[in-house]
């Protein structure tokens, strides 16, 4: 685990007139996949805009442990892969720290290899369910050793002859879909994934870009069937990682709730499987202009111009959840300033993220005087426009980067400051968060311990 285990609190205070233009770091999902697929393909992959967060770096180290060469050269990352099917048995345990995506996708990638691989992670990752990925691997013939309830540490032993499967993904999860497809890369024959609800499609798009043969069919009900031909040759390529909409979400909401704010967030990925938050905030009355829409290496990107807005509560359609699954904590923060009630439903998956995000958000809001109701899979927030009477509480972040950042954004517009118990985990996905928010004029104060560590 590379992040500090000494908690580092931080406090956000009421701010005004946020202004300026920023660029958020590269998309986390695409960054993980760039290192993985680059490490697997033959030849060289050059990556610019890679997210240099702890989660992604853990994936890079795992690929190195299995024979890929990963180096930072100039502003870019250079990966020389082993060639598909030629990963080596790692001599060391693969430690994914806080990173669910890195861990679950790598389990899929190496599962069918006839070798032994051991996976560990931090306290948060060790609590998260791995059964969703281990079940399809077992069907392919992989032997699994795991802690009770299919938790980490996990050891995988691949079979001599893995078998292709057809797998219907039981939860809306891009990680599960991706793990099965990546396993299929090293299995003869066609691996089929049926996805009843569409989730982010970076694996499908990027694998095709690296030379894999995939067929995607969608029926009238939106059920997708993805067929991947096993054992393809993959070849290295050049990748420019667009800005992460899930990181842009924090300055975006800050721009809507801080009086007088007028900011621009450049180069944000606009893949429709990722833009649910923007649609929702626009429906709430948020002034978000999407400008300079362009194509960047097969993905749409755009700049977001965001201005302080009078928000109104809405009911968020539950079927939108997969396209904004990581954004509910910060949407709940926006809802705290909206007139009326915001109803969010279909949130079962929030219970198994880096923390139980549904409970963590509800407790954090309550501590800061926000009126909300937590249901089994829903959250209703009754807002206080202007943030009157809100704030003054300390939020428990439970090793969850998005809980930390969401509640710091809350404190930028509440009457009283908002404190979080630990800001260390922010570095897993958005290491520049404090600097960029400071550039916009946000008043966020780090504890002395963290300042000391930085200097
Ligand atoms: C991710 C998928 C999502 C998301 C995570 C990144 C990915 O997880 O929450 O941050 O890159 O595939 P689930 O598949 O568990 O929904």
CSV table of C-alpha atoms and ligand atoms in Angstrom, one decimal:
chain,number,residue,atom,x,y,z
A,1,UNK,CA,0.0,0.0,0.0
A,2,UNK,CA,1.7,3.2,-1.0
A,3,UNK,CA,-0.7,5.8,0.4
A,4,UNK,CA,0.1,7.1,3.9
A,5,UNK,CA,-1.7,5.3,6.8
A,6,UNK,CA,-1.5,8.5,8.9
A,7,UNK,CA,-4.9,10.3,8.4
A,8,UNK,CA,-4.6,13.7,7.0
A,9,UNK,CA,-7.7,15.8,7.6
A,10,UNK,CA,-8.7,18.7,5.4
A,11,UNK,CA,-11.3,21.6,5.7
A,12,UNK,CA,-13.2,23.4,3.0
A,13,UNK,CA,-14.6,26.9,3.7
A,14,UNK,CA,-17.3,29.0,2.0
A,15,UNK,CA,-15.7,30.4,-1.2
A,16,UNK,CA,-16.8,32.9,-3.8
A,17,UNK,CA,-16.4,33.7,-7.5
A,18,UNK,CA,-14.4,30.6,-8.5
A,19,UNK,CA,-12.9,31.4,-11.8
A,20,UNK,CA,-10.3,30.1,-14.3
A,21,UNK,CA,-9.7,27.3,-16.8
A,22,UNK,CA,-8.4,23.9,-15.7
A,23,UNK,CA,-7.7,20.5,-17.1
A,24,UNK,CA,-8.5,17.5,-15.0
A,25,UNK,CA,-6.2,14.4,-15.2
A,26,UNK,CA,-6.6,11.5,-17.6
A,27,UNK,CA,-9.6,9.1,-17.3
A,28,UNK,CA,-9.0,6.4,-14.7
A,29,UNK,CA,-10.8,3.7,-16.6
A,30,UNK,CA,-8.9,4.4,-19.9
A,31,UNK,CA,-5.6,4.8,-18.0
A,32,UNK,CA,-5.9,1.3,-16.4
A,33,UNK,CA,-6.7,-0.3,-19.7
A,34,UNK,CA,-4.0,1.6,-21.5
A,35,UNK,CA,-1.3,0.1,-19.3
A,36,UNK,CA,-2.9,-3.4,-19.3
A,37,UNK,CA,-3.5,-3.7,-23.0
A,38,UNK,CA,-0.2,-2.0,-23.8
A,39,UNK,CA,1.5,-4.5,-21.4
A,40,UNK,CA,-0.2,-7.4,-23.2
A,41,UNK,CA,0.2,-6.3,-26.8
A,42,UNK,CA,3.4,-6.9,-28.8
A,43,UNK,CA,5.6,-3.9,-29.5
A,44,UNK,CA,5.4,-0.4,-28.1
A,45,UNK,CA,2.4,1.5,-26.7
A,46,UNK,CA,2.9,5.3,-26.1
A,47,UNK,CA,0.4,6.9,-23.7
A,48,UNK,CA,0.0,10.6,-23.2
A,49,UNK,CA,-2.3,12.1,-20.6
A,50,UNK,CA,-2.2,8.9,-18.4
A,51,UNK,CA,-3.6,9.4,-14.9
A,52,UNK,CA,-0.7,9.2,-12.6
A,53,UNK,CA,-2.8,8.3,-9.6
A,54,UNK,CA,-1.9,5.5,-7.2
A,55,UNK,CA,-4.6,3.2,-8.5
A,56,UNK,CA,-3.3,3.3,-12.1
A,57,UNK,CA,0.4,3.1,-11.0
A,58,UNK,CA,-0.5,-0.2,-9.2
A,59,UNK,CA,-1.8,-1.6,-12.5
A,60,UNK,CA,1.5,-0.5,-14.1
A,61,UNK,CA,3.5,-2.4,-11.5
A,62,UNK,CA,1.4,-5.5,-11.9
A,63,UNK,CA,2.0,-5.5,-15.6
A,64,UNK,CA,5.7,-5.1,-15.0
A,65,UNK,CA,5.7,-8.0,-12.6
A,66,UNK,CA,4.3,-10.1,-15.4
A,67,UNK,CA,7.0,-9.2,-18.0
A,68,UNK,CA,5.9,-5.8,-19.5
A,69,UNK,CA,8.3,-2.9,-19.6
A,70,UNK,CA,6.7,0.3,-18.3
A,71,UNK,CA,8.6,3.6,-18.2
A,72,UNK,CA,7.9,7.3,-18.1
A,73,UNK,CA,9.7,9.1,-20.8
A,74,UNK,CA,9.3,12.8,-21.2
A,75,UNK,CA,5.7,13.6,-20.6
A,76,UNK,CA,4.6,10.2,-21.9
A,77,UNK,CA,4.4,6.6,-20.7
A,78,UNK,CA,6.1,3.9,-22.8
A,79,UNK,CA,4.9,0.3,-22.5
A,80,UNK,CA,6.5,-2.6,-24.2
A,81,UNK,CA,4.2,-5.6,-24.0
A,82,UNK,CA,4.9,-9.3,-23.8
A,83,UNK,CA,2.6,-10.2,-26.7
A,84,UNK,CA,-0.9,-11.7,-26.1
A,85,UNK,CA,-0.7,-15.0,-24.3
A,86,UNK,CA,2.9,-14.5,-23.1
A,87,UNK,CA,2.5,-12.9,-19.7
A,88,UNK,CA,4.9,-14.4,-17.1
A,89,UNK,CA,4.1,-15.8,-13.7
A,90,UNK,CA,4.8,-12.9,-11.3
A,91,UNK,CA,7.4,-13.6,-8.6
A,92,UNK,CA,5.6,-11.3,-6.2
A,93,UNK,CA,2.1,-10.9,-4.9
A,94,UNK,CA,0.2,-8.3,-6.9
A,95,UNK,CA,-0.8,-5.4,-4.5
A,96,UNK,CA,-3.6,-3.3,-6.0
A,97,UNK,CA,-3.9,-1.0,-3.0
A,98,UNK,CA,-7.4,0.7,-3.2
A,99,UNK,CA,-8.0,-0.1,-6.9
A,100,UNK,CA,-11.0,-2.3,-7.6
A,101,UNK,CA,-10.8,-1.8,-11.4
A,102,UNK,CA,-7.1,-2.7,-11.6
A,103,UNK,CA,-7.6,-5.7,-9.4
A,104,UNK,CA,-10.7,-7.2,-11.0
A,105,UNK,CA,-9.6,-6.6,-14.6
A,106,UNK,CA,-6.2,-8.1,-13.9
A,107,UNK,CA,-7.9,-11.2,-12.3
A,108,UNK,CA,-9.7,-11.7,-15.6
A,109,UNK,CA,-6.6,-11.0,-17.7
A,110,UNK,CA,-4.4,-13.6,-15.9
A,111,UNK,CA,-7.1,-16.1,-14.7
A,112,UNK,CA,-6.9,-18.5,-17.6
A,113,UNK,CA,-3.1,-18.5,-17.7
A,114,UNK,CA,-1.6,-21.8,-16.5
A,115,UNK,CA,0.2,-20.1,-13.6
A,116,UNK,CA,-0.3,-19.0,-10.0
A,117,UNK,CA,-1.1,-15.3,-9.2
A,118,UNK,CA,-1.9,-13.8,-5.8
A,119,UNK,CA,-3.8,-10.6,-5.3
A,120,UNK,CA,-4.0,-8.3,-2.2
A,121,UNK,CA,-5.2,-4.8,-1.5
A,122,UNK,CA,-5.8,-2.3,1.2
A,123,UNK,CA,-8.5,-2.5,3.9
A,124,UNK,CA,-11.1,-1.0,1.6
A,125,UNK,CA,-10.4,-3.4,-1.3
A,126,UNK,CA,-10.2,-6.4,1.0
A,127,UNK,CA,-13.8,-5.7,2.0
A,128,UNK,CA,-15.1,-5.6,-1.6
A,129,UNK,CA,-16.8,-8.5,-3.3
A,130,UNK,CA,-14.7,-10.5,-5.8
A,131,UNK,CA,-17.2,-13.3,-6.3
A,132,UNK,CA,-18.7,-11.4,-9.3
A,133,UNK,CA,-15.3,-11.9,-11.2
A,134,UNK,CA,-14.3,-15.2,-9.6
A,135,UNK,CA,-17.5,-17.0,-10.6
A,136,UNK,CA,-17.0,-16.6,-14.4
A,137,UNK,CA,-13.3,-17.5,-14.0
A,138,UNK,CA,-14.3,-20.7,-12.1
A,139,UNK,CA,-16.6,-21.6,-15.1
A,140,UNK,CA,-13.6,-21.2,-17.4
A,141,UNK,CA,-11.7,-23.8,-15.2
A,142,UNK,CA,-9.7,-21.4,-13.0
A,143,UNK,CA,-9.0,-22.7,-9.4
A,144,UNK,CA,-9.6,-20.0,-6.9
A,145,UNK,CA,-8.4,-19.7,-3.3
A,146,UNK,CA,-10.0,-16.8,-1.4
A,147,UNK,CA,-10.9,-15.4,2.0
A,148,UNK,CA,-14.4,-16.2,3.2
A,149,UNK,CA,-17.0,-14.6,1.0
A,150,UNK,CA,-14.6,-14.5,-2.0
A,151,UNK,CA,-12.7,-11.5,-0.6
A,152,UNK,CA,-9.0,-10.7,-1.0
A,153,UNK,CA,-6.4,-12.1,-0.6
A,154,UNK,CA,-7.1,-14.3,-3.6
A,155,UNK,CA,-4.9,-16.8,-5.4
A,156,UNK,CA,-5.7,-17.9,-8.9
A,157,UNK,CA,-4.4,-21.0,-10.6
A,158,UNK,CA,-5.2,-21.3,-14.3
A,159,UNK,CA,-6.1,-24.6,-16.0
A,160,UNK,CA,-4.1,-26.4,-18.7
A,161,UNK,CA,-6.9,-25.9,-21.1
A,162,UNK,CA,-9.3,-23.1,-20.3
A,163,UNK,CA,-12.8,-23.2,-21.9
A,164,UNK,CA,-14.6,-20.3,-23.4
A,165,UNK,CA,-17.9,-19.4,-21.8
A,166,UNK,CA,-21.1,-17.4,-22.5
A,167,UNK,CA,-21.7,-15.2,-19.5
A,168,UNK,CA,-24.7,-13.0,-18.7
A,169,UNK,CA,-23.4,-10.2,-16.4
A,170,UNK,CA,-25.7,-10.4,-13.3
A,171,UNK,CA,-25.0,-6.8,-12.1
A,172,UNK,CA,-24.5,-3.7,-14.1
A,173,UNK,CA,-20.7,-3.7,-13.9
A,174,UNK,CA,-18.2,-2.7,-16.5
A,175,UNK,CA,-15.5,-4.4,-14.4
A,176,UNK,CA,-17.3,-7.8,-14.6
A,177,UNK,CA,-17.9,-7.5,-18.3
A,178,UNK,CA,-14.3,-6.5,-18.8
A,179,UNK,CA,-12.8,-9.2,-16.6
A,180,UNK,CA,-14.7,-11.9,-18.7
A,181,UNK,CA,-13.6,-10.4,-22.0
A,182,UNK,CA,-10.0,-10.1,-20.9
A,183,UNK,CA,-10.1,-13.7,-19.8
A,184,UNK,CA,-11.4,-14.6,-23.2
A,185,UNK,CA,-8.2,-13.1,-24.8
A,186,UNK,CA,-6.3,-16.2,-23.6
A,187,UNK,CA,-8.9,-18.8,-24.2
A,188,UNK,CA,-9.4,-20.6,-27.6
A,189,UNK,CA,-12.8,-20.1,-29.3
A,190,UNK,CA,-15.4,-17.4,-28.8
A,191,UNK,CA,-16.1,-15.9,-25.4
A,192,UNK,CA,-19.5,-14.3,-25.2
A,193,UNK,CA,-20.7,-11.7,-22.7
A,194,UNK,CA,-24.4,-10.7,-22.4
A,195,UNK,CA,-24.9,-7.3,-20.9
A,196,UNK,CA,-28.5,-6.5,-20.0
A,197,UNK,CA,-27.7,-2.9,-19.1
A,198,UNK,CA,-25.0,-1.1,-21.0
A,199,UNK,CA,-22.0,0.1,-18.9
A,200,UNK,CA,-18.9,2.0,-19.9
A,201,UNK,CA,-17.6,0.5,-23.1
A,202,UNK,CA,-13.9,1.3,-22.9
A,203,UNK,CA,-12.8,-2.3,-22.9
A,204,UNK,CA,-14.7,-3.1,-26.1
A,205,UNK,CA,-13.5,0.0,-27.9
A,206,UNK,CA,-9.9,-0.2,-26.8
A,207,UNK,CA,-9.5,-4.0,-27.4
A,208,UNK,CA,-10.7,-3.4,-31.0
A,209,UNK,CA,-8.1,-0.6,-31.3
A,210,UNK,CA,-5.4,-3.0,-30.2
A,211,UNK,CA,-6.4,-5.5,-32.9
A,212,UNK,CA,-8.9,-7.9,-31.2
A,213,UNK,CA,-11.9,-9.1,-33.1
A,214,UNK,CA,-15.1,-8.3,-31.3
A,215,UNK,CA,-18.7,-8.2,-32.5
A,216,UNK,CA,-21.3,-6.2,-30.5
A,217,UNK,CA,-25.0,-6.8,-31.1
A,218,UNK,CA,-27.8,-4.8,-29.4
A,219,UNK,CA,-31.4,-6.0,-29.3
A,220,UNK,CA,-34.5,-3.9,-29.2
A,221,UNK,CA,-34.4,-3.9,-25.3
A,222,UNK,CA,-30.9,-2.6,-25.3
A,223,UNK,CA,-29.4,-6.0,-24.2
A,224,UNK,CA,-25.9,-6.2,-25.7
A,225,UNK,CA,-24.2,-9.4,-26.7
A,226,UNK,CA,-20.4,-9.1,-27.1
A,227,UNK,CA,-18.5,-11.9,-28.8
A,228,UNK,CA,-14.7,-11.9,-28.6
A,229,UNK,CA,-12.5,-14.2,-30.7
A,230,UNK,CA,-9.9,-15.9,-28.4
A,231,UNK,CA,-6.2,-15.6,-28.7
A,232,UNK,CA,-5.9,-12.6,-31.0
A,233,UNK,CA,-2.7,-10.9,-31.9
A,234,UNK,CA,-2.6,-7.5,-30.2
A,235,UNK,CA,-0.3,-4.8,-31.4
A,236,UNK,CA,0.9,-1.7,-29.5
A,237,UNK,CA,-0.4,1.7,-30.4
A,238,UNK,CA,-0.5,5.4,-29.4
A,239,UNK,CA,-3.1,6.5,-26.9
A,240,UNK,CA,-4.1,10.0,-25.8
A,241,UNK,CA,-6.1,9.7,-22.6
A,242,UNK,CA,-8.9,12.3,-22.4
A,243,UNK,CA,-9.8,14.0,-19.1
A,244,UNK,CA,-11.8,12.0,-16.6
A,245,UNK,CA,-15.4,13.0,-16.3
A,246,UNK,CA,-15.6,11.4,-12.9
A,247,UNK,CA,-12.8,13.8,-11.7
A,248,UNK,CA,-14.3,16.8,-13.6
A,249,UNK,CA,-17.4,16.2,-11.6
A,250,UNK,CA,-15.9,17.8,-8.5
A,251,UNK,CA,-15.0,21.2,-10.0
A,252,UNK,CA,-18.2,21.0,-12.1
A,253,UNK,CA,-20.4,20.8,-9.0
A,254,UNK,CA,-18.3,23.4,-7.2
A,255,UNK,CA,-18.9,25.8,-10.2
A,256,UNK,CA,-22.6,25.3,-9.9
A,257,UNK,CA,-22.9,25.8,-6.1
A,258,UNK,CA,-20.4,28.5,-5.3
A,259,UNK,CA,-21.9,32.0,-5.8
A,260,UNK,CA,-20.4,34.0,-8.7
A,261,UNK,CA,-18.5,31.0,-10.0
A,262,UNK,CA,-17.6,30.9,-13.8
A,263,UNK,CA,-15.1,28.2,-14.7
A,264,UNK,CA,-14.0,26.1,-17.7
A,265,UNK,CA,-13.0,22.5,-17.5
A,266,UNK,CA,-11.1,21.5,-20.7
A,267,UNK,CA,-10.7,18.2,-22.5
A,268,UNK,CA,-13.4,16.1,-20.7
A,269,UNK,CA,-14.3,12.7,-22.1
A,270,UNK,CA,-17.9,12.8,-23.4
A,271,UNK,CA,-18.4,9.1,-24.0
A,272,UNK,CA,-22.2,8.7,-23.5
A,273,UNK,CA,-21.7,5.9,-21.0
A,274,UNK,CA,-20.0,8.4,-18.8
A,275,UNK,CA,-22.0,11.7,-19.1
A,276,UNK,CA,-25.1,10.9,-16.9
A,277,UNK,CA,-24.1,13.5,-14.3
A,278,UNK,CA,-23.9,16.4,-16.8
A,279,UNK,CA,-27.4,15.5,-18.1
A,280,UNK,CA,-28.7,15.3,-14.6
A,281,UNK,CA,-27.2,18.6,-13.5
A,282,UNK,CA,-28.5,20.3,-16.7
A,283,UNK,CA,-32.0,19.0,-15.8
A,284,UNK,CA,-31.6,20.5,-12.4
A,285,UNK,CA,-31.0,23.9,-14.0
A,286,UNK,CA,-27.3,23.8,-14.0
A,287,UNK,CA,-25.7,26.2,-16.5
A,288,UNK,CA,-23.2,23.9,-18.2
A,289,UNK,CA,-22.3,24.7,-21.8
A,290,UNK,CA,-20.6,22.0,-23.7
A,291,UNK,CA,-18.2,23.6,-26.1
A,292,UNK,CA,-15.5,22.7,-28.6
A,293,UNK,CA,-16.8,19.2,-29.0
A,294,UNK,CA,-14.2,17.1,-30.9
A,295,UNK,CA,-12.9,13.7,-31.6
A,296,UNK,CA,-9.8,12.6,-29.8
A,297,UNK,CA,-8.5,9.2,-30.9
A,298,UNK,CA,-11.9,7.6,-31.2
A,299,UNK,CA,-13.5,9.2,-28.1
A,300,UNK,CA,-15.5,12.4,-28.0
A,301,UNK,CA,-14.1,15.1,-25.8
A,302,UNK,CA,-15.3,18.7,-25.0
A,303,UNK,CA,-14.8,21.7,-22.8
A,304,UNK,CA,-17.3,22.5,-20.1
A,305,UNK,CA,-18.2,26.1,-19.2
A,306,UNK,CA,-19.9,26.1,-15.9
A,307,UNK,CA,-21.6,29.0,-14.0
A,308,UNK,CA,-23.2,29.4,-10.6
A,309,UNK,CA,-26.8,28.3,-10.9
A,310,UNK,CA,-30.1,28.1,-9.0
A,311,UNK,CA,-30.6,24.4,-8.9
A,312,UNK,CA,-33.9,22.5,-8.6
A,313,UNK,CA,-34.5,19.1,-7.2
A,314,UNK,CA,-35.5,16.3,-9.6
A,315,UNK,CA,-36.0,12.6,-9.7
A,316,UNK,CA,-33.0,11.0,-11.4
A,317,UNK,CA,-34.1,8.1,-13.7
A,318,UNK,CA,-32.6,4.9,-12.1
A,319,UNK,CA,-31.7,3.5,-15.6
A,320,UNK,CA,-29.2,6.4,-15.8
A,321,UNK,CA,-27.2,5.0,-12.9
A,322,UNK,CA,-24.5,3.1,-14.9
A,323,UNK,CA,-23.6,6.3,-16.8
A,324,UNK,CA,-22.9,8.2,-13.5
A,325,UNK,CA,-22.3,5.5,-11.0
A,326,UNK,CA,-19.2,7.2,-9.5
A,327,UNK,CA,-20.9,10.6,-9.5
A,328,UNK,CA,-23.7,10.1,-6.9
A,329,UNK,CA,-21.7,11.4,-3.9
A,330,UNK,CA,-21.1,14.7,-5.6
A,331,UNK,CA,-24.6,14.8,-7.1
A,332,UNK,CA,-25.9,14.5,-3.6
A,333,UNK,CA,-23.8,17.5,-2.7
A,334,UNK,CA,-25.3,19.5,-5.6
A,335,UNK,CA,-28.8,18.4,-4.4
A,336,UNK,CA,-28.0,19.8,-0.9
A,337,UNK,CA,-28.2,23.3,-2.5
A,338,UNK,CA,-31.1,22.7,-4.8
A,339,UNK,CA,-34.6,23.9,-4.1
A,340,UNK,CA,-36.9,21.0,-3.3
A,341,UNK,CA,-36.2,17.3,-3.3
A,342,UNK,CA,-33.8,15.2,-5.3
A,343,UNK,CA,-34.6,11.5,-5.5
A,344,UNK,CA,-31.8,9.1,-6.5
A,345,UNK,CA,-32.8,5.4,-6.9
A,346,UNK,CA,-31.3,2.2,-8.3
A,347,UNK,CA,-28.2,2.7,-6.2
A,348,UNK,CA,-27.5,-0.9,-5.1
A,349,UNK,CA,-24.0,-0.9,-6.5
A,350,UNK,CA,-23.0,2.2,-4.4
A,351,UNK,CA,-23.0,-0.2,-1.4
A,352,UNK,CA,-19.9,-2.0,-2.7
A,353,UNK,CA,-17.7,0.7,-4.0
A,354,UNK,CA,-14.5,1.9,-2.2
A,355,UNK,CA,-16.9,2.3,0.8
A,356,UNK,CA,-20.6,1.8,1.3
A,357,UNK,CA,-21.1,5.1,-0.5
A,358,UNK,CA,-24.8,5.3,0.1
A,359,UNK,CA,-24.3,5.2,3.9
A,360,UNK,CA,-21.2,7.3,3.8
A,361,UNK,CA,-22.9,10.1,1.8
A,362,UNK,CA,-26.1,10.0,4.0
A,363,UNK,CA,-24.0,10.2,7.2
A,364,UNK,CA,-21.8,13.0,5.8
A,365,UNK,CA,-24.8,15.0,4.8
A,366,UNK,CA,-26.5,14.5,8.1
A,367,UNK,CA,-23.4,15.6,10.0
A,368,UNK,CA,-23.6,18.8,8.1
A,369,UNK,CA,-27.3,19.5,8.6
A,370,UNK,CA,-28.5,18.4,5.2
A,371,UNK,CA,-32.0,16.8,5.3
A,372,UNK,CA,-31.8,13.4,3.6
A,373,UNK,CA,-33.3,9.9,3.7
A,374,UNK,CA,-31.3,6.8,3.0
A,375,UNK,CA,-33.3,3.8,1.6
A,376,UNK,CA,-32.1,0.3,0.8
A,377,UNK,CA,-31.0,1.5,-2.7
A,378,UNK,CA,-32.0,5.1,-2.7
A,379,UNK,CA,-31.2,8.5,-1.4
A,380,UNK,CA,-33.5,11.5,-1.1
A,381,UNK,CA,-32.0,14.9,-0.4
A,382,UNK,CA,-34.0,18.0,0.5
A,383,UNK,CA,-31.9,21.0,-0.4
A,384,UNK,CA,-31.2,24.3,1.3
A,385,UNK,CA,-30.6,26.9,-1.5
A,386,UNK,CA,-27.6,29.1,-0.5
A,387,UNK,CA,-26.4,26.5,2.0
A,388,UNK,CA,-28.0,28.4,4.9
A,389,UNK,CA,-27.5,26.6,8.2
A,390,UNK,CA,-25.4,23.9,6.6
A,391,UNK,CA,-21.9,22.7,7.4
A,392,UNK,CA,-20.0,22.5,10.7
A,393,UNK,CA,-19.5,18.7,10.7
A,394,UNK,CA,-16.6,16.2,10.2
A,395,UNK,CA,-17.1,13.6,7.6
A,396,UNK,CA,-15.8,10.0,7.8
A,397,UNK,CA,-14.3,9.1,4.4
A,398,UNK,CA,-13.8,5.4,5.0
A,399,UNK,CA,-10.7,5.2,2.6
A,400,UNK,CA,-12.9,6.5,-0.2
A,401,UNK,CA,-11.4,9.2,-2.5
A,402,UNK,CA,-14.8,10.3,-3.9
A,403,UNK,CA,-16.4,10.7,-0.5
A,404,UNK,CA,-13.4,12.9,0.5
A,405,UNK,CA,-13.6,15.1,-2.6
A,406,UNK,CA,-17.4,15.4,-2.6
A,407,UNK,CA,-17.6,16.7,0.9
A,408,UNK,CA,-14.8,19.2,0.4
A,409,UNK,CA,-16.9,20.5,-2.5
A,410,UNK,CA,-19.9,20.7,-0.1
A,411,UNK,CA,-17.9,22.9,2.3
A,412,UNK,CA,-17.2,25.4,-0.5
A,413,UNK,CA,-20.8,26.6,-0.3
A,414,UNK,CA,-22.1,25.8,3.2
A,415,UNK,CA,-22.4,28.5,5.8
A,416,UNK,CA,-20.0,26.8,8.1
A,417,UNK,CA,-16.8,24.9,7.1
A,418,UNK,CA,-16.8,21.1,6.4
A,419,UNK,CA,-14.0,18.9,7.6
A,420,UNK,CA,-13.1,15.5,6.3
A,421,UNK,CA,-11.2,13.0,8.5
A,422,UNK,CA,-8.7,12.0,5.8
A,423,UNK,CA,-7.6,13.4,2.5
A,424,UNK,CA,-4.9,10.8,1.7
A,425,UNK,CA,-7.1,8.7,-0.7
A,426,UNK,CA,-7.6,11.6,-3.1
A,427,UNK,CA,-4.2,10.7,-4.6
A,428,UNK,CA,-5.6,7.4,-5.8
A,429,UNK,CA,-7.6,9.1,-8.6
A,430,UNK,CA,-7.0,12.9,-8.6
A,431,UNK,CA,-3.6,13.8,-7.2
A,432,UNK,CA,-3.9,17.4,-8.6
A,433,UNK,CA,-7.3,18.0,-6.9
A,434,UNK,CA,-6.0,20.4,-4.2
A,435,UNK,CA,-3.8,22.4,-6.5
A,436,UNK,CA,-6.5,22.7,-9.2
A,437,UNK,CA,-9.2,23.7,-6.8
A,438,UNK,CA,-6.9,26.2,-5.2
A,439,UNK,CA,-6.2,27.7,-8.7
A,440,UNK,CA,-9.9,28.3,-9.1
A,441,UNK,CA,-10.0,30.1,-5.8
A,442,UNK,CA,-11.5,27.3,-3.6
A,443,UNK,CA,-10.6,27.6,0.1
A,444,UNK,CA,-9.5,24.2,1.1
A,445,UNK,CA,-7.0,23.8,3.9
A,446,UNK,CA,-4.9,20.7,4.4
A,447,UNK,CA,-3.7,19.6,7.8
A,448,UNK,CA,-0.2,20.4,8.9
A,449,UNK,CA,0.8,16.8,8.5
A,450,UNK,CA,-0.1,16.8,4.8
A,451,UNK,CA,1.5,20.2,4.2
A,452,UNK,CA,4.7,18.9,5.9
A,453,UNK,CA,4.6,15.8,3.7
A,454,UNK,CA,4.3,17.9,0.5
A,455,UNK,CA,7.2,20.3,1.2
B,1,LIG,C1,-15.0,1.0,-13.8
B,1,LIG,C2,-16.3,0.5,-13.6
B,1,LIG,C3,-17.2,0.9,-12.5
B,1,LIG,C4,-16.7,2.2,-11.8
B,1,LIG,C5,-15.2,2.2,-11.6
B,1,LIG,C6,-14.5,2.0,-12.9
B,1,LIG,C7,-14.2,0.5,-14.9
B,1,LIG,O1,-17.2,-0.1,-11.5
B,1,LIG,O2,-17.4,2.4,-10.6
B,1,LIG,O3,-14.8,3.3,-10.9
B,1,LIG,O4,-13.2,1.2,-15.2
B,1,LIG,O5,-14.6,-0.5,-15.5
B,1,LIG,P1,-18.3,-1.3,-11.6
B,1,LIG,O6,-18.0,-2.1,-12.8
B,1,LIG,O7,-18.1,-2.1,-10.3
B,1,LIG,O8,-19.6,-0.6,-11.7
